[in-house]
Every structure is written in structure tokens, then in C-alpha cells.
Amino acid sequence: MITFHIPDMTCGSCASAIARAVAKVDEHARLEVSIGQKLLSVQSAATESELAKAIQEAGYAPAKLTASAPRPAPASGGCCGGARKAASTSGAQAALAGRSSCCG
């Protein structure tokens, strides 16, 4: 599983756009999204660079996390009050990830 930190993923709409971008590369990819921590974990047949390129083309700036890199602290404040949301989805369901946000 490849994990990206995506600092500009701020709401459910962002997560949905990123999920759609990943689905264009691998429609069978499994995603785990944490909007509060701004993390996206992807289990996919696509390469890290293919996934990163798709996310970049969707307008976001992914940074791959390595096993030794600390995970960012949960955000506080913001439109969702810093609430941490996580979704585990696959395929077409990925586009609906995080839809419970006040922004999405």
C-alpha cells in the first residue's frame, strides 16, 4: 500500500476528486482516506509515479510517506472543525469517499 500526504486535500469534495483521478489510473484501486490527517493510502496495480501523476493532474500536491516518516498531526480548526474522517472504498465507491463533509 502506498500512502501519500496531500496537504491541499481539505474536504470531502477534494477527496472525491482525488478518488476519481486514481480510478482513471486503476478502477480497482482500494483507497483509505483521512481528510483530517490529509492522508491517502492506495492499494493498486498502478505504480507510485502513475498515482502521483494522476493526483497532480487533478490539481493536488501528493507527497509519498515513507515507513520512517512521521505522520502529520491531525488538523485543528478549518471548515470541519478538525474532525477526522476516514473511509475505506474501492472502485466507483471511491468517488463518494468523504461526502459527509460540510464542504462536499
mmCIF file with all atom_site columns, C-alpha atoms in Angstrom:
data_model
loop_
_atom_site.group_PDB
_atom_site.id
_atom_site.type_symbol
_atom_site.label_atom_id
_atom_site.label_alt_id
_atom_site.label_comp_id
_atom_site.label_asym_id
_atom_site.label_entity_id
_atom_site.label_seq_id
_atom_site.pdbx_PDB_ins_code
_atom_site.Cartn_x
_atom_site.Cartn_y
_atom_site.Cartn_z
_atom_site.occupancy
_atom_site.B_iso_or_equiv
_atom_site.pdbx_formal_charge
_atom_site.auth_seq_id
_atom_site.auth_comp_id
_atom_site.auth_asym_id
_atom_site.auth_atom_id
_atom_site.pdbx_PDB_model_num
ATOM 1   C CA . MET A 1 1   ? 0.000   0.000  0.000   1.00 0.00 ? 1   MET A CA 1
ATOM 2   C CA . ILE A 1 2   ? 1.288   3.448  -0.951  1.00 0.00 ? 2   ILE A CA 1
ATOM 3   C CA . THR A 1 3   ? 0.491   6.371  1.349   1.00 0.00 ? 3   THR A CA 1
ATOM 4   C CA . PHE A 1 4   ? 0.516   9.985  0.220   1.00 0.00 ? 4   PHE A CA 1
ATOM 5   C CA . HIS A 1 5   ? 0.292   13.133 2.329   1.00 0.00 ? 5   HIS A CA 1
ATOM 6   C CA . ILE A 1 6   ? -1.846  15.599 0.378   1.00 0.00 ? 6   ILE A CA 1
ATOM 7   C CA . PRO A 1 7   ? -1.757  18.939 2.232   1.00 0.00 ? 7   PRO A CA 1
ATOM 8   C CA . ASP A 1 8   ? -4.306  20.583 -0.059  1.00 0.00 ? 8   ASP A CA 1
ATOM 9   C CA . MET A 1 9   ? -6.956  17.848 0.457   1.00 0.00 ? 9   MET A CA 1
ATOM 10  C CA . THR A 1 10  ? -9.209  19.827 2.795   1.00 0.00 ? 10  THR A CA 1
ATOM 11  C CA . CYS A 1 11  ? -12.731 18.429 2.387   1.00 0.00 ? 11  CYS A CA 1
ATOM 12  C CA . GLY A 1 12  ? -14.892 15.654 1.010   1.00 0.00 ? 12  GLY A CA 1
ATOM 13  C CA . SER A 1 13  ? -15.034 17.263 -2.420  1.00 0.00 ? 13  SER A CA 1
ATOM 14  C CA . CYS A 1 14  ? -11.234 17.212 -2.589  1.00 0.00 ? 14  CYS A CA 1
ATOM 15  C CA . ALA A 1 15  ? -11.172 13.552 -1.534  1.00 0.00 ? 15  ALA A CA 1
ATOM 16  C CA . SER A 1 16  ? -13.774 12.708 -4.191  1.00 0.00 ? 16  SER A CA 1
ATOM 17  C CA . ALA A 1 17  ? -11.791 14.484 -6.920  1.00 0.00 ? 17  ALA A CA 1
ATOM 18  C CA . ILE A 1 18  ? -8.641  12.610 -5.897  1.00 0.00 ? 18  ILE A CA 1
ATOM 19  C CA . ALA A 1 19  ? -10.530 9.295  -5.796  1.00 0.00 ? 19  ALA A CA 1
ATOM 20  C CA . ARG A 1 20  ? -11.832 9.906  -9.334  1.00 0.00 ? 20  ARG A CA 1
ATOM 21  C CA . ALA A 1 21  ? -8.288  10.686 -10.521 1.00 0.00 ? 21  ALA A CA 1
ATOM 22  C CA . VAL A 1 22  ? -6.959  7.449  -9.007  1.00 0.00 ? 22  VAL A CA 1
ATOM 23  C CA . ALA A 1 23  ? -9.854  5.493  -10.556 1.00 0.00 ? 23  ALA A CA 1
ATOM 24  C CA . LYS A 1 24  ? -8.801  6.727  -14.010 1.00 0.00 ? 24  LYS A CA 1
ATOM 25  C CA . VAL A 1 25  ? -5.434  5.024  -13.478 1.00 0.00 ? 25  VAL A CA 1
ATOM 26  C CA . ASP A 1 26  ? -6.794  1.895  -11.739 1.00 0.00 ? 26  ASP A CA 1
ATOM 27  C CA . GLU A 1 27  ? -10.551 1.464  -11.405 1.00 0.00 ? 27  GLU A CA 1
ATOM 28  C CA . HIS A 1 28  ? -9.984  -1.434 -8.974  1.00 0.00 ? 28  HIS A CA 1
ATOM 29  C CA . ALA A 1 29  ? -7.730  0.507  -6.593  1.00 0.00 ? 29  ALA A CA 1
ATOM 30  C CA . ARG A 1 30  ? -8.604  0.335  -2.894  1.00 0.00 ? 30  ARG A CA 1
ATOM 31  C CA . LEU A 1 31  ? -8.426  3.672  -1.082  1.00 0.00 ? 31  LEU A CA 1
ATOM 32  C CA . GLU A 1 32  ? -8.263  4.721  2.549   1.00 0.00 ? 32  GLU A CA 1
ATOM 33  C CA . VAL A 1 33  ? -8.822  8.454  3.026   1.00 0.00 ? 33  VAL A CA 1
ATOM 34  C CA . SER A 1 34  ? -8.219  10.566 6.133   1.00 0.00 ? 34  SER A CA 1
ATOM 35  C CA . ILE A 1 35  ? -9.230  14.149 5.449   1.00 0.00 ? 35  ILE A CA 1
ATOM 36  C CA . GLY A 1 36  ? -8.250  15.316 8.939   1.00 0.00 ? 36  GLY A CA 1
ATOM 37  C CA . GLN A 1 37  ? -4.720  13.941 8.564   1.00 0.00 ? 37  GLN A CA 1
ATOM 38  C CA . LYS A 1 38  ? -4.647  14.718 4.829   1.00 0.00 ? 38  LYS A CA 1
ATOM 39  C CA . LEU A 1 39  ? -3.628  11.133 4.027   1.00 0.00 ? 39  LEU A CA 1
ATOM 40  C CA . LEU A 1 40  ? -4.487  8.865  1.124   1.00 0.00 ? 40  LEU A CA 1
ATOM 41  C CA . SER A 1 41  ? -3.445  5.208  1.165   1.00 0.00 ? 41  SER A CA 1
ATOM 42  C CA . VAL A 1 42  ? -3.799  3.325  -2.111  1.00 0.00 ? 42  VAL A CA 1
ATOM 43  C CA . GLN A 1 43  ? -3.573  -0.386 -2.847  1.00 0.00 ? 43  GLN A CA 1
ATOM 44  C CA . SER A 1 44  ? -3.247  -0.576 -6.610  1.00 0.00 ? 44  SER A CA 1
ATOM 45  C CA . ALA A 1 45  ? -1.641  -2.303 -9.558  1.00 0.00 ? 45  ALA A CA 1
ATOM 46  C CA . ALA A 1 46  ? -0.548  1.172  -10.718 1.00 0.00 ? 46  ALA A CA 1
ATOM 47  C CA . THR A 1 47  ? 2.904   2.457  -9.840  1.00 0.00 ? 47  THR A CA 1
ATOM 48  C CA . GLU A 1 48  ? 3.598   5.172  -7.301  1.00 0.00 ? 48  GLU A CA 1
ATOM 49  C CA . SER A 1 49  ? 4.564   7.578  -10.078 1.00 0.00 ? 49  SER A CA 1
ATOM 50  C CA . GLU A 1 50  ? 1.374   6.844  -12.071 1.00 0.00 ? 50  GLU A CA 1
ATOM 51  C CA . LEU A 1 51  ? -0.751  7.511  -8.990  1.00 0.00 ? 51  LEU A CA 1
ATOM 52  C CA . ALA A 1 52  ? 1.166   10.680 -8.078  1.00 0.00 ? 52  ALA A CA 1
ATOM 53  C CA . LYS A 1 53  ? 0.847   11.985 -11.641 1.00 0.00 ? 53  LYS A CA 1
ATOM 54  C CA . ALA A 1 54  ? -2.920  11.383 -11.663 1.00 0.00 ? 54  ALA A CA 1
ATOM 55  C CA . ILE A 1 55  ? -3.304  13.190 -8.324  1.00 0.00 ? 55  ILE A CA 1
ATOM 56  C CA . GLN A 1 56  ? -1.170  16.090 -9.584  1.00 0.00 ? 56  GLN A CA 1
ATOM 57  C CA . GLU A 1 57  ? -3.217  16.328 -12.784 1.00 0.00 ? 57  GLU A CA 1
ATOM 58  C CA . ALA A 1 58  ? -6.326  16.622 -10.591 1.00 0.00 ? 58  ALA A CA 1
ATOM 59  C CA . GLY A 1 59  ? -4.755  19.726 -9.040  1.00 0.00 ? 59  GLY A CA 1
ATOM 60  C CA . TYR A 1 60  ? -3.293  18.367 -5.805  1.00 0.00 ? 60  TYR A CA 1
ATOM 61  C CA . ALA A 1 61  ? 0.266   18.042 -4.467  1.00 0.00 ? 61  ALA A CA 1
ATOM 62  C CA . PRO A 1 62  ? 0.898   14.486 -3.222  1.00 0.00 ? 62  PRO A CA 1
ATOM 63  C CA . ALA A 1 63  ? 4.000   13.618 -1.198  1.00 0.00 ? 63  ALA A CA 1
ATOM 64  C CA . LYS A 1 64  ? 4.733   9.935  -0.624  1.00 0.00 ? 64  LYS A CA 1
ATOM 65  C CA . LEU A 1 65  ? 5.180   8.979  3.010   1.00 0.00 ? 65  LEU A CA 1
ATOM 66  C CA . THR A 1 66  ? 7.929   6.518  3.797   1.00 0.00 ? 66  THR A CA 1
ATOM 67  C CA . ALA A 1 67  ? 7.754   3.991  6.613   1.00 0.00 ? 67  ALA A CA 1
ATOM 68  C CA . SER A 1 68  ? 10.162  6.062  8.706   1.00 0.00 ? 68  SER A CA 1
ATOM 69  C CA . ALA A 1 69  ? 8.441   9.412  8.117   1.00 0.00 ? 69  ALA A CA 1
ATOM 70  C CA . PRO A 1 70  ? 6.153   10.552 10.930  1.00 0.00 ? 70  PRO A CA 1
ATOM 71  C CA . ARG A 1 71  ? 2.523   11.036 10.036  1.00 0.00 ? 71  ARG A CA 1
ATOM 72  C CA . PRO A 1 72  ? 1.303   14.619 10.256  1.00 0.00 ? 72  PRO A CA 1
ATOM 73  C CA . ALA A 1 73  ? -0.714  15.590 13.322  1.00 0.00 ? 73  ALA A CA 1
ATOM 74  C CA . PRO A 1 74  ? -4.460  15.929 12.835  1.00 0.00 ? 74  PRO A CA 1
ATOM 75  C CA . ALA A 1 75  ? -5.557  19.360 11.706  1.00 0.00 ? 75  ALA A CA 1
ATOM 76  C CA . SER A 1 76  ? -7.451  21.606 14.061  1.00 0.00 ? 76  SER A CA 1
ATOM 77  C CA . GLY A 1 77  ? -9.971  24.199 13.034  1.00 0.00 ? 77  GLY A CA 1
ATOM 78  C CA . GLY A 1 78  ? -10.990 24.527 9.406   1.00 0.00 ? 78  GLY A CA 1
ATOM 79  C CA . CYS A 1 79  ? -14.414 24.116 7.928   1.00 0.00 ? 79  CYS A CA 1
ATOM 80  C CA . CYS A 1 80  ? -14.947 20.722 9.558   1.00 0.00 ? 80  CYS A CA 1
ATOM 81  C CA . GLY A 1 81  ? -13.632 21.736 12.966  1.00 0.00 ? 81  GLY A CA 1
ATOM 82  C CA . GLY A 1 82  ? -10.669 19.409 12.549  1.00 0.00 ? 82  GLY A CA 1
ATOM 83  C CA . ALA A 1 83  ? -12.881 16.324 12.607  1.00 0.00 ? 83  ALA A CA 1
ATOM 84  C CA . ARG A 1 84  ? -11.043 13.289 11.348  1.00 0.00 ? 84  ARG A CA 1
ATOM 85  C CA . LYS A 1 85  ? -12.933 11.375 8.713   1.00 0.00 ? 85  LYS A CA 1
ATOM 86  C CA . ALA A 1 86  ? -11.802 8.087  7.209   1.00 0.00 ? 86  ALA A CA 1
ATOM 87  C CA . ALA A 1 87  ? -13.296 5.934  4.500   1.00 0.00 ? 87  ALA A CA 1
ATOM 88  C CA . SER A 1 88  ? -12.254 2.635  3.017   1.00 0.00 ? 88  SER A CA 1
ATOM 89  C CA . THR A 1 89  ? -13.552 2.266  -0.507  1.00 0.00 ? 89  THR A CA 1
ATOM 90  C CA . SER A 1 90  ? -12.866 0.547  -3.763  1.00 0.00 ? 90  SER A CA 1
ATOM 91  C CA . GLY A 1 91  ? -13.587 1.201  -7.409  1.00 0.00 ? 91  GLY A CA 1
ATOM 92  C CA . ALA A 1 92  ? -16.508 3.500  -8.199  1.00 0.00 ? 92  ALA A CA 1
ATOM 93  C CA . GLN A 1 93  ? -17.370 3.849  -4.500  1.00 0.00 ? 93  GLN A CA 1
ATOM 94  C CA . ALA A 1 94  ? -14.132 5.789  -4.056  1.00 0.00 ? 94  ALA A CA 1
ATOM 95  C CA . ALA A 1 95  ? -15.689 8.830  -5.704  1.00 0.00 ? 95  ALA A CA 1
ATOM 96  C CA . LEU A 1 96  ? -18.131 9.086  -2.810  1.00 0.00 ? 96  LEU A CA 1
ATOM 97  C CA . ALA A 1 97  ? -15.474 8.981  -0.069  1.00 0.00 ? 97  ALA A CA 1
ATOM 98  C CA . GLY A 1 98  ? -15.809 11.715 2.499   1.00 0.00 ? 98  GLY A CA 1
ATOM 99  C CA . ARG A 1 99  ? -19.167 13.045 1.206   1.00 0.00 ? 99  ARG A CA 1
ATOM 100 C CA . SER A 1 100 ? -20.315 13.741 4.768   1.00 0.00 ? 100 SER A CA 1
ATOM 101 C CA . SER A 1 101 ? -18.148 16.869 4.925   1.00 0.00 ? 101 SER A CA 1
ATOM 102 C CA . CYS A 1 102 ? -19.843 20.240 5.227   1.00 0.00 ? 102 CYS A CA 1
ATOM 103 C CA . CYS A 1 103 ? -17.869 21.214 2.110   1.00 0.00 ? 103 CYS A CA 1
ATOM 104 C CA . GLY A 1 104 ? -18.815 18.204 -0.016  1.00 0.00 ? 104 GLY A CA 1
#
